[in-house]
């Protein structure tokens, strides 16, 4: 059965939140490669709720080390964070829905490439 991991993060400033979003987009495939669905919702001026869906608890546990690396990278700018996880007991997506978000896969690819260029020197 698929499971969901819901992470709540409150940042110390708007700048910190924006920097963390950029880092997440740049590292999502590196740190969370086995997430099947990721939905990040800005729940307040300084807070984000992230919902990630994994195939199983075993798959979700595979990225805990990398998840901690991401958490450590933003820790100095985080006021509070915690997560829940549990069995996915309902999922619906309207096949005709036009879901619009601030960031898209195109943005993720851009920030990922930018990060790789920075690493390369």
PDB file of C-alpha atoms in Angstrom:
ATOM      1  CA  UNK A   1       0.000   0.000   0.000  1.00  0.00           C
ATOM      2  CA  UNK A   2       1.220   3.506  -0.781  1.00  0.00           C
ATOM      3  CA  UNK A   3       2.087   5.786   2.097  1.00  0.00           C
ATOM      4  CA  UNK A   4       2.095   9.540   2.526  1.00  0.00           C
ATOM      5  CA  UNK A   5       4.694  11.562   4.396  1.00  0.00           C
ATOM      6  CA  UNK A   6       3.500  15.016   5.414  1.00  0.00           C
ATOM      7  CA  UNK A   7       6.240  17.409   6.489  1.00  0.00           C
ATOM      8  CA  UNK A   8       5.485  20.740   8.128  1.00  0.00           C
ATOM      9  CA  UNK A   9       8.206  23.407   8.113  1.00  0.00           C
ATOM     10  CA  UNK A  10       8.141  26.937   9.496  1.00  0.00           C
ATOM     11  CA  UNK A  11      10.998  29.198   8.433  1.00  0.00           C
ATOM     12  CA  UNK A  12      12.537  32.201  10.164  1.00  0.00           C
ATOM     13  CA  UNK A  13      11.990  34.577   7.236  1.00  0.00           C
ATOM     14  CA  UNK A  14      10.500  34.883   3.773  1.00  0.00           C
ATOM     15  CA  UNK A  15      14.012  34.877   2.308  1.00  0.00           C
ATOM     16  CA  UNK A  16      14.765  31.600   4.110  1.00  0.00           C
ATOM     17  CA  UNK A  17      11.572  30.029   2.768  1.00  0.00           C
ATOM     18  CA  UNK A  18      12.385  31.088  -0.800  1.00  0.00           C
ATOM     19  CA  UNK A  19      15.962  29.791  -0.512  1.00  0.00           C
ATOM     20  CA  UNK A  20      14.694  26.467   0.858  1.00  0.00           C
ATOM     21  CA  UNK A  21      12.180  26.169  -1.992  1.00  0.00           C
ATOM     22  CA  UNK A  22      14.968  26.755  -4.503  1.00  0.00           C
ATOM     23  CA  UNK A  23      17.167  24.153  -2.785  1.00  0.00           C
ATOM     24  CA  UNK A  24      14.278  21.669  -2.723  1.00  0.00           C
ATOM     25  CA  UNK A  25      13.665  22.113  -6.438  1.00  0.00           C
ATOM     26  CA  UNK A  26      17.385  21.714  -7.145  1.00  0.00           C
ATOM     27  CA  UNK A  27      17.765  18.563  -5.037  1.00  0.00           C
ATOM     28  CA  UNK A  28      14.365  16.870  -5.195  1.00  0.00           C
ATOM     29  CA  UNK A  29      15.474  14.110  -7.584  1.00  0.00           C
ATOM     30  CA  UNK A  30      18.771  13.694  -5.705  1.00  0.00           C
ATOM     31  CA  UNK A  31      17.367  13.555  -2.162  1.00  0.00           C
ATOM     32  CA  UNK A  32      13.867  12.205  -2.848  1.00  0.00           C
ATOM     33  CA  UNK A  33      14.245  10.110  -6.020  1.00  0.00           C
ATOM     34  CA  UNK A  34      11.635   7.532  -5.103  1.00  0.00           C
ATOM     35  CA  UNK A  35       8.808   9.922  -4.252  1.00  0.00           C
ATOM     36  CA  UNK A  36       5.951   9.200  -6.647  1.00  0.00           C
ATOM     37  CA  UNK A  37       4.070  12.433  -5.966  1.00  0.00           C
ATOM     38  CA  UNK A  38       5.219  15.635  -4.272  1.00  0.00           C
ATOM     39  CA  UNK A  39       2.882  18.505  -3.423  1.00  0.00           C
ATOM     40  CA  UNK A  40       4.233  21.505  -1.521  1.00  0.00           C
ATOM     41  CA  UNK A  41       1.696  23.981  -0.158  1.00  0.00           C
ATOM     42  CA  UNK A  42       2.603  27.371   1.288  1.00  0.00           C
ATOM     43  CA  UNK A  43       0.342  27.339   4.350  1.00  0.00           C
ATOM     44  CA  UNK A  44       1.376  30.713   5.738  1.00  0.00           C
ATOM     45  CA  UNK A  45       3.820  33.554   5.127  1.00  0.00           C
ATOM     46  CA  UNK A  46       6.699  31.473   6.523  1.00  0.00           C
ATOM     47  CA  UNK A  47       5.395  27.904   6.438  1.00  0.00           C
ATOM     48  CA  UNK A  48       5.152  25.021   3.992  1.00  0.00           C
ATOM     49  CA  UNK A  49       3.410  21.666   4.116  1.00  0.00           C
ATOM     50  CA  UNK A  50       4.962  19.023   1.885  1.00  0.00           C
ATOM     51  CA  UNK A  51       3.083  15.854   0.956  1.00  0.00           C
ATOM     52  CA  UNK A  52       5.140  13.077  -0.604  1.00  0.00           C
ATOM     53  CA  UNK A  53       3.653   9.764  -1.709  1.00  0.00           C
ATOM     54  CA  UNK A  54       5.784   6.614  -1.749  1.00  0.00           C
ATOM     55  CA  UNK A  55       5.077   3.097  -2.982  1.00  0.00           C
ATOM     56  CA  UNK A  56       5.564   1.628   0.512  1.00  0.00           C
ATOM     57  CA  UNK A  57       7.045   2.283   3.953  1.00  0.00           C
ATOM     58  CA  UNK A  58      10.221   0.561   2.766  1.00  0.00           C
ATOM     59  CA  UNK A  59      10.512   2.954  -0.173  1.00  0.00           C
ATOM     60  CA  UNK A  60       9.869   5.948   2.077  1.00  0.00           C
ATOM     61  CA  UNK A  61      12.549   4.833   4.521  1.00  0.00           C
ATOM     62  CA  UNK A  62      15.138   4.592   1.743  1.00  0.00           C
ATOM     63  CA  UNK A  63      15.382   8.360   1.542  1.00  0.00           C
ATOM     64  CA  UNK A  64      15.516   9.206   5.271  1.00  0.00           C
ATOM     65  CA  UNK A  65      19.302   9.753   5.186  1.00  0.00           C
ATOM     66  CA  UNK A  66      19.026  12.077   2.183  1.00  0.00           C
ATOM     67  CA  UNK A  67      15.973  13.760   3.729  1.00  0.00           C
ATOM     68  CA  UNK A  68      18.060  14.522   6.807  1.00  0.00           C
ATOM     69  CA  UNK A  69      20.798  16.028   4.606  1.00  0.00           C
ATOM     70  CA  UNK A  70      18.226  18.416   3.146  1.00  0.00           C
ATOM     71  CA  UNK A  71      16.875  19.203   6.618  1.00  0.00           C
ATOM     72  CA  UNK A  72      20.428  19.860   7.850  1.00  0.00           C
ATOM     73  CA  UNK A  73      21.100  22.173   4.899  1.00  0.00           C
ATOM     74  CA  UNK A  74      18.179  24.420   5.855  1.00  0.00           C
ATOM     75  CA  UNK A  75      18.239  23.864   9.640  1.00  0.00           C
ATOM     76  CA  UNK A  76      19.684  27.268  10.524  1.00  0.00           C
ATOM     77  CA  UNK A  77      16.666  28.934   8.863  1.00  0.00           C
ATOM     78  CA  UNK A  78      13.990  26.610  10.275  1.00  0.00           C
ATOM     79  CA  UNK A  79      11.952  27.647  13.290  1.00  0.00           C
ATOM     80  CA  UNK A  80      10.042  24.353  13.573  1.00  0.00           C
ATOM     81  CA  UNK A  81       9.621  21.140  11.593  1.00  0.00           C
ATOM     82  CA  UNK A  82       7.986  17.756  12.057  1.00  0.00           C
ATOM     83  CA  UNK A  83       6.440  15.044   9.928  1.00  0.00           C
ATOM     84  CA  UNK A  84       3.716  12.441   9.948  1.00  0.00           C
ATOM     85  CA  UNK A  85       3.379   9.399   7.753  1.00  0.00           C
ATOM     86  CA  UNK A  86       0.686   6.835   7.205  1.00  0.00           C
ATOM     87  CA  UNK A  87      -1.196   4.630   4.797  1.00  0.00           C
ATOM     88  CA  UNK A  88      -2.771   6.378   1.843  1.00  0.00           C
ATOM     89  CA  UNK A  89      -6.456   5.570   2.207  1.00  0.00           C
ATOM     90  CA  UNK A  90      -7.875   7.708  -0.625  1.00  0.00           C
ATOM     91  CA  UNK A  91      -6.453   9.372  -3.715  1.00  0.00           C
ATOM     92  CA  UNK A  92      -8.324  11.269  -6.402  1.00  0.00           C
ATOM     93  CA  UNK A  93      -7.159  13.394  -9.280  1.00  0.00           C
ATOM     94  CA  UNK A  94      -9.621  14.801 -11.762  1.00  0.00           C
ATOM     95  CA  UNK A  95      -8.228  13.788 -15.162  1.00  0.00           C
ATOM     96  CA  UNK A  96      -9.492  17.077 -16.596  1.00  0.00           C
ATOM     97  CA  UNK A  97      -7.991  19.266 -13.875  1.00  0.00           C
ATOM     98  CA  UNK A  98      -5.551  21.985 -14.825  1.00  0.00           C
ATOM     99  CA  UNK A  99      -3.430  22.198 -11.694  1.00  0.00           C
ATOM    100  CA  UNK A 100      -1.332  25.365 -11.532  1.00  0.00           C
ATOM    101  CA  UNK A 101       1.485  25.913  -9.049  1.00  0.00           C
ATOM    102  CA  UNK A 102       4.077  28.599  -8.453  1.00  0.00           C
ATOM    103  CA  UNK A 103       6.861  26.207  -9.456  1.00  0.00           C
ATOM    104  CA  UNK A 104       6.710  23.549 -12.162  1.00  0.00           C
ATOM    105  CA  UNK A 105       8.869  20.688 -13.405  1.00  0.00           C
ATOM    106  CA  UNK A 106      10.527  23.204 -15.732  1.00  0.00           C
ATOM    107  CA  UNK A 107      11.599  25.249 -12.688  1.00  0.00           C
ATOM    108  CA  UNK A 108      12.871  22.118 -10.931  1.00  0.00           C
ATOM    109  CA  UNK A 109      14.994  21.235 -13.940  1.00  0.00           C
ATOM    110  CA  UNK A 110      16.360  24.796 -14.086  1.00  0.00           C
ATOM    111  CA  UNK A 111      17.368  24.859 -10.403  1.00  0.00           C
ATOM    112  CA  UNK A 112      18.763  21.331 -10.647  1.00  0.00           C
ATOM    113  CA  UNK A 113      20.960  22.353 -13.610  1.00  0.00           C
ATOM    114  CA  UNK A 114      22.017  25.532 -11.822  1.00  0.00           C
ATOM    115  CA  UNK A 115      23.056  23.494  -8.769  1.00  0.00           C
ATOM    116  CA  UNK A 116      25.018  21.049 -10.942  1.00  0.00           C
ATOM    117  CA  UNK A 117      26.812  23.953 -12.633  1.00  0.00           C
ATOM    118  CA  UNK A 118      27.720  25.418  -9.222  1.00  0.00           C
ATOM    119  CA  UNK A 119      29.079  22.031  -8.095  1.00  0.00           C
ATOM    120  CA  UNK A 120      31.162  21.722 -11.273  1.00  0.00           C
ATOM    121  CA  UNK A 121      32.841  25.014 -10.592  1.00  0.00           C
TER     122      UNK A 121
END
